[in-house]
Short mmCIF file of C-alpha atoms in Angstrom, two decimals:
data_model
loop_
_atom_site.label_atom_id
_atom_site.label_comp_id
_atom_site.label_asym_id
_atom_site.label_seq_id
_atom_site.Cartn_x
_atom_site.Cartn_y
_atom_site.Cartn_z
CA MET A 1 18.89 3.53 -10.80
CA GLU A 2 17.99 1.47 -13.98
CA ASN A 3 15.20 -0.42 -14.20
CA THR A 4 16.49 -3.76 -12.59
CA PRO A 5 14.51 -6.18 -10.55
CA ILE A 6 15.07 -5.14 -7.61
CA GLU A 7 14.05 -1.45 -8.65
CA SER A 8 10.99 -3.25 -9.98
CA LEU A 9 10.38 -5.05 -6.57
CA ILE A 10 10.86 -2.03 -4.49
CA GLN A 11 8.07 -0.01 -6.51
CA PHE A 12 5.59 -2.97 -6.18
CA LEU A 13 6.54 -3.22 -3.20
CA SER A 14 5.68 0.73 -2.68
CA ARG A 15 2.57 0.22 -3.67
CA LEU A 16 0.83 -2.59 -1.19
CA PRO A 17 -1.21 -0.88 1.64
CA GLY A 18 1.20 0.29 4.73
CA LEU A 19 4.52 0.74 2.22
CA GLY A 20 6.04 3.58 0.17
CA PRO A 21 9.25 4.15 -1.81
CA ARG A 22 11.32 4.18 1.16
CA SER A 23 10.39 1.49 3.86
CA ALA A 24 9.98 -0.57 0.40
CA ALA A 25 13.89 -0.37 -0.25
CA ARG A 26 14.65 -0.72 3.14
CA MET A 27 12.71 -3.93 3.32
CA VAL A 28 14.19 -4.75 -0.21
CA LEU A 29 17.74 -4.26 1.38
CA PHE A 30 17.11 -6.36 4.29
CA LEU A 31 15.32 -9.39 2.71
CA LEU A 32 18.94 -9.18 0.25
CA ASN A 33 21.16 -8.64 2.90
CA LYS A 34 19.56 -11.99 4.34
CA LYS A 35 18.50 -14.14 1.33
CA GLN A 36 18.74 -17.37 2.53
CA SER A 37 17.57 -16.42 5.93
CA HIS A 38 14.77 -13.88 5.18
CA LEU A 39 14.65 -13.22 1.55
CA GLU A 40 14.48 -17.54 0.58
CA PRO A 41 11.73 -18.17 3.79
CA LEU A 42 10.04 -15.78 2.79
CA LEU A 43 9.37 -17.20 -0.79
CA ASP A 44 8.38 -20.30 0.34
CA LEU A 45 5.37 -18.63 2.72
CA MET A 46 4.11 -16.31 -0.36
CA ARG A 47 4.10 -19.65 -2.58
CA GLN A 48 2.56 -22.03 0.04
CA VAL A 49 -0.18 -19.03 0.84
CA ASP A 50 -0.08 -18.49 -2.97
CA GLU A 51 -1.00 -22.14 -3.65
CA GLN A 52 -3.42 -23.43 -0.79
CA VAL A 53 -4.85 -20.54 0.57
CA VAL A 54 -8.03 -20.05 -0.95
CA PRO A 55 -11.62 -18.43 -0.54
CA CYS A 56 -14.29 -20.86 1.75
CA PRO A 57 -16.91 -21.31 -0.35
CA ILE A 58 -19.74 -20.69 2.71
CA CYS A 59 -18.40 -17.73 4.72
CA GLY A 60 -16.13 -16.31 1.48
CA ASN A 61 -13.15 -16.13 5.06
CA LEU A 62 -9.48 -17.57 3.63
CA ASP A 63 -8.58 -19.99 4.62
CA THR A 64 -6.35 -23.14 3.53
CA GLN A 65 -9.07 -25.41 4.03
CA SER A 66 -12.17 -25.66 1.99
CA PRO A 67 -14.94 -24.71 3.70
CA CYS A 68 -12.32 -22.98 6.11
CA HIS A 69 -11.83 -24.02 10.07
CA LEU A 70 -14.78 -21.75 10.79
CA CYS A 71 -17.46 -23.08 9.33
CA ARG A 72 -16.14 -26.70 9.88
CA ASP A 73 -16.26 -25.82 13.64
CA GLU A 74 -19.03 -27.91 15.41
CA ARG A 75 -18.67 -26.25 18.19
CA ARG A 76 -19.49 -22.71 17.23
CA GLN A 77 -23.22 -21.76 17.17
CA LYS A 78 -24.89 -22.55 13.53
CA ASN A 79 -28.12 -20.16 14.36
CA ILE A 80 -26.38 -16.98 13.99
CA VAL A 81 -24.00 -15.44 11.40
CA CYS A 82 -21.93 -12.02 11.49
CA VAL A 83 -22.30 -10.39 8.04
CA VAL A 84 -19.20 -8.07 7.80
CA PRO A 85 -17.54 -6.31 4.38
CA GLN A 86 -14.06 -7.43 4.59
CA VAL A 87 -12.40 -10.95 5.68
CA ALA A 88 -10.04 -8.97 7.83
CA ASP A 89 -12.90 -8.09 9.71
CA ILE A 90 -14.05 -11.69 10.87
CA TRP A 91 -10.07 -11.23 12.09
CA ALA A 92 -11.37 -8.13 13.99
CA LEU A 93 -13.82 -9.74 15.17
CA GLU A 94 -11.86 -13.47 16.16
CA ARG A 95 -9.10 -11.54 17.92
CA THR A 96 -11.97 -11.16 20.71
CA ARG A 97 -13.17 -14.16 21.05
CA ILE A 98 -16.65 -12.66 22.14
CA TYR A 99 -18.95 -14.39 19.29
CA LYS A 100 -19.31 -18.07 18.87
CA GLY A 101 -21.41 -17.86 15.71
CA GLN A 102 -21.73 -18.51 11.63
CA TYR A 103 -19.00 -15.28 9.38
CA PHE A 104 -20.44 -14.01 6.13
CA VAL A 105 -18.31 -11.66 3.69
CA LEU A 106 -20.08 -9.44 1.60
CA GLY A 107 -17.32 -8.43 -0.36
CA GLY A 108 -17.67 -4.60 0.14
CA LEU A 109 -19.74 -2.08 0.86
CA LEU A 110 -22.04 -0.06 -1.49
CA SER A 111 -20.79 2.83 -2.51
CA ALA A 112 -21.87 5.60 -4.80
CA LEU A 113 -18.87 6.98 -5.62
CA ASP A 114 -16.94 4.09 -5.93
CA GLY A 115 -19.41 3.08 -8.25
CA ILE A 116 -20.18 0.00 -6.26
CA GLY A 117 -23.24 -1.64 -6.72
CA PRO A 118 -26.14 -4.73 -4.53
CA GLU A 119 -24.61 -6.43 -7.53
CA ASP A 120 -20.72 -6.26 -7.03
CA LEU A 121 -21.63 -7.78 -3.39
CA LYS A 122 -22.46 -11.21 -1.81
CA ILE A 123 -26.37 -9.87 -1.03
CA ASN A 124 -27.80 -12.43 -3.13
CA SER A 125 -26.49 -15.49 -1.79
CA LEU A 126 -26.44 -14.23 1.37
CA VAL A 127 -30.42 -13.87 1.30
CA GLU A 128 -30.16 -17.83 -0.14
CA LYS A 129 -28.75 -18.64 2.94
CA ILE A 130 -31.05 -16.98 5.17
CA ASN A 131 -33.90 -18.17 2.95
CA LYS A 132 -32.73 -21.75 3.48
CA GLY A 133 -33.68 -21.52 7.63
CA GLY A 134 -32.21 -22.35 10.47
CA ILE A 135 -30.25 -18.46 11.53
CA GLU A 136 -31.92 -16.72 14.00
CA GLU A 137 -29.91 -13.47 13.95
CA VAL A 138 -28.15 -12.10 11.55
CA ILE A 139 -25.81 -8.87 13.43
CA LEU A 140 -24.37 -6.35 10.42
CA ALA A 141 -21.18 -6.03 11.84
CA LEU A 142 -21.29 -2.38 8.82
CA PRO A 143 -18.96 0.78 9.56
CA LEU A 144 -20.43 3.39 10.60
CA THR A 145 -19.65 5.48 7.61
CA VAL A 146 -21.64 6.98 4.76
CA ASP A 147 -20.56 3.35 3.13
CA GLY A 148 -21.53 1.02 6.20
CA GLN A 149 -24.50 3.17 6.52
CA THR A 150 -26.23 3.07 3.52
CA THR A 151 -25.01 -1.42 2.58
CA LEU A 152 -26.84 -0.95 6.22
CA HIS A 153 -29.64 0.34 5.38
CA TYR A 154 -30.05 -1.34 2.01
CA LEU A 155 -29.51 -4.68 4.30
CA ALA A 156 -32.12 -4.04 6.63
CA GLU A 157 -34.51 -3.47 4.02
CA ILE A 158 -33.85 -6.45 2.09
CA LEU A 159 -33.27 -9.14 5.15
CA LYS A 160 -36.27 -7.78 6.83
CA GLN A 161 -38.37 -9.79 4.71
CA THR A 162 -36.64 -13.72 5.98
CA PRO A 163 -37.96 -14.53 9.17
CA ALA A 164 -34.30 -13.58 11.07
CA LYS A 165 -34.19 -11.17 13.70
CA LEU A 166 -32.09 -8.43 12.75
CA SER A 167 -29.17 -6.87 14.61
CA THR A 168 -25.74 -4.21 14.78
CA LEU A 169 -23.14 -3.96 17.09
CA ALA A 170 -23.53 -0.96 19.19
CA HIS A 171 -22.04 2.48 18.37
CA GLY A 172 -20.41 5.12 21.23
CA VAL A 173 -17.40 5.76 23.45
CA PRO A 174 -14.87 3.82 22.62
CA VAL A 175 -12.98 1.86 25.73
CA GLY A 176 -10.43 4.15 26.87
CA GLY A 177 -11.70 7.21 25.22
CA GLU A 178 -11.83 10.23 26.67
CA LEU A 179 -14.33 12.64 25.75
CA ASP A 180 -12.03 15.15 24.91
CA TYR A 181 -10.60 13.65 22.12
CA LEU A 182 -13.06 12.18 20.50
CA ASP A 183 -14.67 13.70 17.43
CA GLU A 184 -18.61 15.28 17.67
CA GLY A 185 -19.93 12.31 15.53
CA THR A 186 -19.03 9.70 18.14
CA ILE A 187 -20.21 12.15 21.10
CA GLN A 188 -23.33 12.71 18.90
CA THR A 189 -23.82 8.72 19.38
CA ALA A 190 -23.07 8.33 22.31
CA PHE A 191 -24.83 10.38 24.39
CA LYS A 192 -28.70 9.36 21.38
CA ALA A 193 -27.82 5.90 23.31
CA ARG A 194 -27.76 6.64 26.67
CA ARG A 195 -28.76 3.96 28.79
CA GLN A 196 -30.33 4.52 32.32
CA ILE A 197 -27.69 2.77 34.90
CA MET B 1 -5.85 -18.11 14.36
CA GLU B 2 -4.17 -21.65 14.58
CA ASN B 3 -1.31 -21.71 12.77
CA THR B 4 -1.90 -21.57 9.10
CA PRO B 5 1.12 -20.60 6.12
CA ILE B 6 -1.54 -17.47 6.57
CA GLU B 7 -1.02 -16.54 9.89
CA SER B 8 3.16 -18.23 9.41
CA LEU B 9 3.06 -15.14 6.68
CA ILE B 10 1.83 -12.79 8.69
CA GLN B 11 4.20 -13.08 11.34
CA PHE B 12 7.11 -13.53 9.02
CA LEU B 13 6.02 -10.94 7.61
CA SER B 14 5.26 -8.49 10.58
CA ARG B 15 8.99 -8.78 11.93
CA LEU B 16 10.61 -7.19 9.06
CA PRO B 17 11.80 -3.33 9.03
CA GLY B 18 8.26 -0.84 8.71
CA LEU B 19 5.92 -3.45 9.27
CA GLY B 20 4.08 -4.49 12.40
CA PRO B 21 1.38 -6.79 13.34
CA ARG B 22 -1.39 -4.95 11.75
CA SER B 23 0.17 -3.38 8.63
CA ALA B 24 1.68 -6.92 7.70
CA ALA B 25 -2.12 -8.74 8.29
CA ARG B 26 -3.97 -5.56 5.95
CA MET B 27 -0.49 -6.49 3.27
CA VAL B 28 -1.96 -10.48 3.30
CA LEU B 29 -4.96 -9.55 2.51
CA PHE B 30 -4.87 -6.93 -0.01
CA LEU B 31 -2.06 -9.99 -1.27
CA LEU B 32 -4.91 -12.98 -0.79
CA ASN B 33 -7.60 -10.39 -2.17
CA LYS B 34 -5.86 -9.47 -5.52
CA LYS B 35 -3.91 -13.10 -6.39
CA GLN B 36 -3.73 -12.87 -9.60
CA SER B 37 -2.81 -9.17 -10.23
CA HIS B 38 -0.55 -8.93 -7.66
CA LEU B 39 0.59 -11.68 -5.21
CA GLU B 40 1.45 -13.67 -8.49
CA PRO B 41 3.82 -10.90 -9.71
CA LEU B 42 5.58 -10.22 -6.19
CA LEU B 43 6.61 -13.57 -5.83
CA ASP B 44 8.11 -13.56 -9.79
CA LEU B 45 9.52 -10.37 -8.81
CA MET B 46 11.08 -11.41 -5.54
CA ARG B 47 12.56 -14.98 -7.49
CA GLN B 48 13.93 -13.34 -9.86
CA VAL B 49 15.32 -10.80 -7.56
CA ASP B 50 16.49 -13.59 -4.97
CA GLU B 51 18.21 -15.55 -8.34
CA GLN B 52 19.47 -12.26 -9.61
CA VAL B 53 21.28 -9.98 -7.89
CA VAL B 54 24.73 -10.91 -6.23
CA PRO B 55 27.33 -8.32 -4.18
CA CYS B 56 29.50 -6.90 -5.98
CA PRO B 57 33.00 -8.25 -6.37
CA ILE B 58 34.39 -4.30 -6.12
CA CYS B 59 32.56 -2.37 -4.35
CA GLY B 60 29.49 -4.54 -2.65
CA ASN B 61 26.90 -2.66 -4.15
CA LEU B 62 23.63 -5.21 -5.18
CA ASP B 63 22.68 -5.51 -8.20
CA THR B 64 21.85 -7.91 -11.35
CA GLN B 65 25.90 -7.45 -13.12
CA SER B 66 28.42 -7.84 -10.84
CA PRO B 67 30.56 -6.05 -11.20
CA CYS B 68 27.40 -3.16 -10.38
CA HIS B 69 26.54 -1.16 -12.81
CA LEU B 70 28.13 1.56 -11.03
CA CYS B 71 32.07 -0.21 -10.98
CA ARG B 72 31.16 -1.15 -14.58
CA ASP B 73 30.11 2.43 -15.72
CA GLU B 74 33.03 4.18 -17.57
CA ARG B 75 32.35 7.42 -16.77
CA ARG B 76 32.75 7.65 -13.43
CA GLN B 77 35.39 8.77 -11.51
CA LYS B 78 38.29 6.27 -11.14
CA ASN B 79 40.43 7.92 -7.86
CA ILE B 80 37.98 9.03 -5.61
CA VAL B 81 36.46 6.49 -3.29
CA CYS B 82 33.24 6.52 -0.99
CA VAL B 83 33.60 4.28 1.99
CA VAL B 84 29.85 3.67 3.35
CA PRO B 85 28.41 1.88 5.99
CA GLN B 86 25.56 -0.18 4.01
CA VAL B 87 24.55 -0.15 0.88
CA ALA B 88 21.21 1.97 1.47
CA ASP B 89 24.21 4.77 1.22
CA ILE B 90 25.05 4.43 -2.14
CA TRP B 91 21.57 4.21 -3.06
CA ALA B 92 20.75 8.11 -1.37
CA LEU B 93 23.90 9.60 -2.31
CA GLU B 94 22.62 8.33 -5.82
CA ARG B 95 19.22 9.40 -5.70
CA THR B 96 21.63 12.94 -5.14
CA ARG B 97 23.52 12.60 -8.05
CA ILE B 98 26.42 14.47 -6.61
CA TYR B 99 28.94 12.23 -6.17
CA LYS B 100 30.66 10.46 -9.48
CA GLY B 101 32.84 8.04 -8.47
CA GLN B 102 33.90 5.15 -6.67
CA TYR B 103 31.94 3.21 -3.87
CA PHE B 104 33.19 0.97 -0.42
CA VAL B 105 30.53 -0.74 1.49
CA LEU B 106 31.84 -0.89 4.76
CA GLY B 107 29.15 -3.69 5.98
CA GLY B 108 28.11 -2.04 8.59
CA LEU B 109 29.82 -0.03 11.43
CA LEU B 110 32.18 -0.77 14.13
CA SER B 111 30.22 -1.38 17.52
CA ALA B 112 31.31 -2.30 21.10
CA LEU B 113 27.44 -2.55 22.02
CA ASP B 114 26.47 -5.24 18.90
CA GLY B 115 29.98 -6.68 19.73
CA ILE B 116 31.18 -5.61 15.37
CA GLY B 117 35.33 -5.63 15.55
CA PRO B 118 36.98 -4.38 13.20
CA GLU B 119 37.33 -8.35 11.37
CA ASP B 120 33.34 -8.03 10.85
CA LEU B 121 33.79 -5.07 8.66
CA LYS B 122 35.73 -5.08 4.78
CA ILE B 123 38.15 -2.93 7.05
CA ASN B 124 41.50 -5.11 5.13
CA SER B 125 40.38 -5.54 1.29
CA LEU B 126 39.43 -1.96 1.43
CA VAL B 127 42.95 -0.95 2.48
CA GLU B 128 44.26 -3.23 -0.18
CA LYS B 129 42.16 -1.73 -2.41
CA ILE B 130 44.04 1.55 -1.60
CA ASN B 131 47.29 0.11 -0.95
CA LYS B 132 46.86 -1.21 -4.98
CA GLY B 133 47.19 2.44 -5.90
CA GLY B 134 45.63 5.22 -8.63
CA ILE B 135 42.85 6.35 -5.55
CA GLU B 136 43.67 10.13 -5.20
CA GLU B 137 40.95 10.69 -2.50
CA VAL B 138 38.53 8.38 -0.12
CA ILE B 139 35.96 9.76 1.26
CA LEU B 140 34.41 8.30 4.51
CA ALA B 141 30.55 8.79 4.33
CA LEU B 142 29.84 7.90 7.80
CA PRO B 143 27.09 8.83 10.34
CA LEU B 144 27.88 11.89 12.77
CA THR B 145 26.53 8.75 15.59
CA VAL B 146 29.20 7.15 17.85
CA ASP B 147 29.56 4.07 15.80
CA GLY B 148 29.70 5.94 12.89
CA GLN B 149 33.14 8.46 14.21
CA THR B 150 34.78 5.17 16.50
CA THR B 151 34.71 3.57 12.21
CA LEU B 152 35.91 7.04 11.53
CA HIS B 153 38.77 7.32 13.51
CA TYR B 154 40.45 3.93 13.15
CA LEU B 155 39.44 3.88 9.87
CA ALA B 156 41.45 7.40 9.81
CA GLU B 157 43.71 5.72 11.50
CA ILE B 158 44.98 2.75 9.24
CA LEU B 159 44.32 4.50 5.56
CA LYS B 160 46.60 7.56 6.83
CA GLN B 161 49.59 5.36 5.48
CA THR B 162 48.09 5.30 2.50
CA PRO B 163 49.22 7.99 -0.32
CA ALA B 164 45.14 8.25 -0.66
CA LYS B 165 43.68 11.47 1.38
CA LEU B 166 40.59 11.69 3.00
CA SER B 167 37.83 13.42 3.74
CA THR B 168 34.67 13.05 5.35
CA LEU B 169 31.16 14.89 4.83
CA ALA B 170 30.51 18.21 5.90
CA HIS B 171 27.97 18.30 9.29
CA GLY B 172 25.46 21.40 10.02
CA VAL B 173 22.52 22.44 9.47
CA PRO B 174 20.16 20.43 7.09
CA VAL B 175 18.53 22.26 4.64
CA GLY B 176 15.44 24.12 5.48
CA GLY B 177 16.28 22.73 9.27
CA GLU B 178 15.08 25.63 11.42
CA LEU B 179 17.28 26.61 14.39
CA ASP B 180 14.20 26.15 16.58
CA TYR B 181 13.57 22.43 15.68
CA LEU B 182 17.08 21.15 15.55
CA ASP B 183 18.76 19.22 18.50
CA GLU B 184 21.86 21.13 20.41
CA GLY B 185 24.46 18.27 18.55
CA THR B 186 23.91 19.54 15.59
CA ILE B 187 23.41 23.38 15.88
CA GLN B 188 26.57 23.30 17.98
CA THR B 189 28.86 21.43 15.68
CA ALA B 190 27.31 24.18 12.77
CA PHE B 191 27.94 26.26 15.39
CA LYS B 192 31.83 25.65 15.82
CA ALA B 193 32.64 24.04 12.33
CA ARG B 194 30.79 28.24 10.95
CA ARG B 195 32.56 30.05 8.45
CA GLN B 196 33.30 33.01 7.39
CA ILE B 197 31.03 34.63 4.38
#
């Protein structure tokens, strides 16, 4: 195919997470075959999102309101903040409905390989926020990966100078996880963190 | 999450082929985190495609030109036409570069289950096109499914009244296919259509 807008759109879409050249082509054809019912409403929605969605100046969440609906919600606890790497992690935690406090999006994880240092993350504004007072607990909800644990230790070192209590998520056997199917790392972690019943 | 444009966009995307709610959310977050480098160029491309792409009045292909670049191409044979169900099938055949004739998009397959009858496909304009003369061979490139074969027999019945020669794609063992991994239907077809070497 020559370089038409169709081909450019397929190439662009195939570089997005979760799509390859074939699935991008299938999606574009689907949209082109249903211009009025699908392509145009999708364009409208994307335009709305592009125009209206801004990062929340308080927590870093993405929302059409600023501050975001979570920071505005008066029913949420103000004295506890959950630190997550990305906005997607807020959404994942919100789906569980277990947590009713504040959030703080770091904007990534420290990574020697990817050259991401403390100055690339919003660590300063996190420290500032906690030093302002009123926060009793900081939950570091970071993944159990090399980068996640590096960031956890780095943050713990800095934040232990603040009055807030620090905590992290429990690691162990996931719900529904059979030992036979789990990796050794998870089993070891769960074993070391075993608790009396 | 409440019903924001973000949520509507995720819901909309998750109904497209190849995406689910999780992958749609990941894609939207990716685009929102890279508004200027990704979301806005994508919007532009989609707008261009929406405005410029039209179905070819001759073959039914989708292109920014009308007639499409395949129908305009003077180097392509005019006396042979390949009938395919969808535009995607043209693209699949073009990737192989084996065929240098004309195309004709039926717009689907006959399907009793989905209630698609001959009047829903472009069978009349296909017959008209062939009756106009100048076409020596019609290749029915239809899939070896119930609907595909129903359509094939229906078309063959109608088209055998025209002067054009009819043909269909060969069915058999795919390239790289080991017998052990193939379904019985394919092996039976290949066995029946065995040829002397």
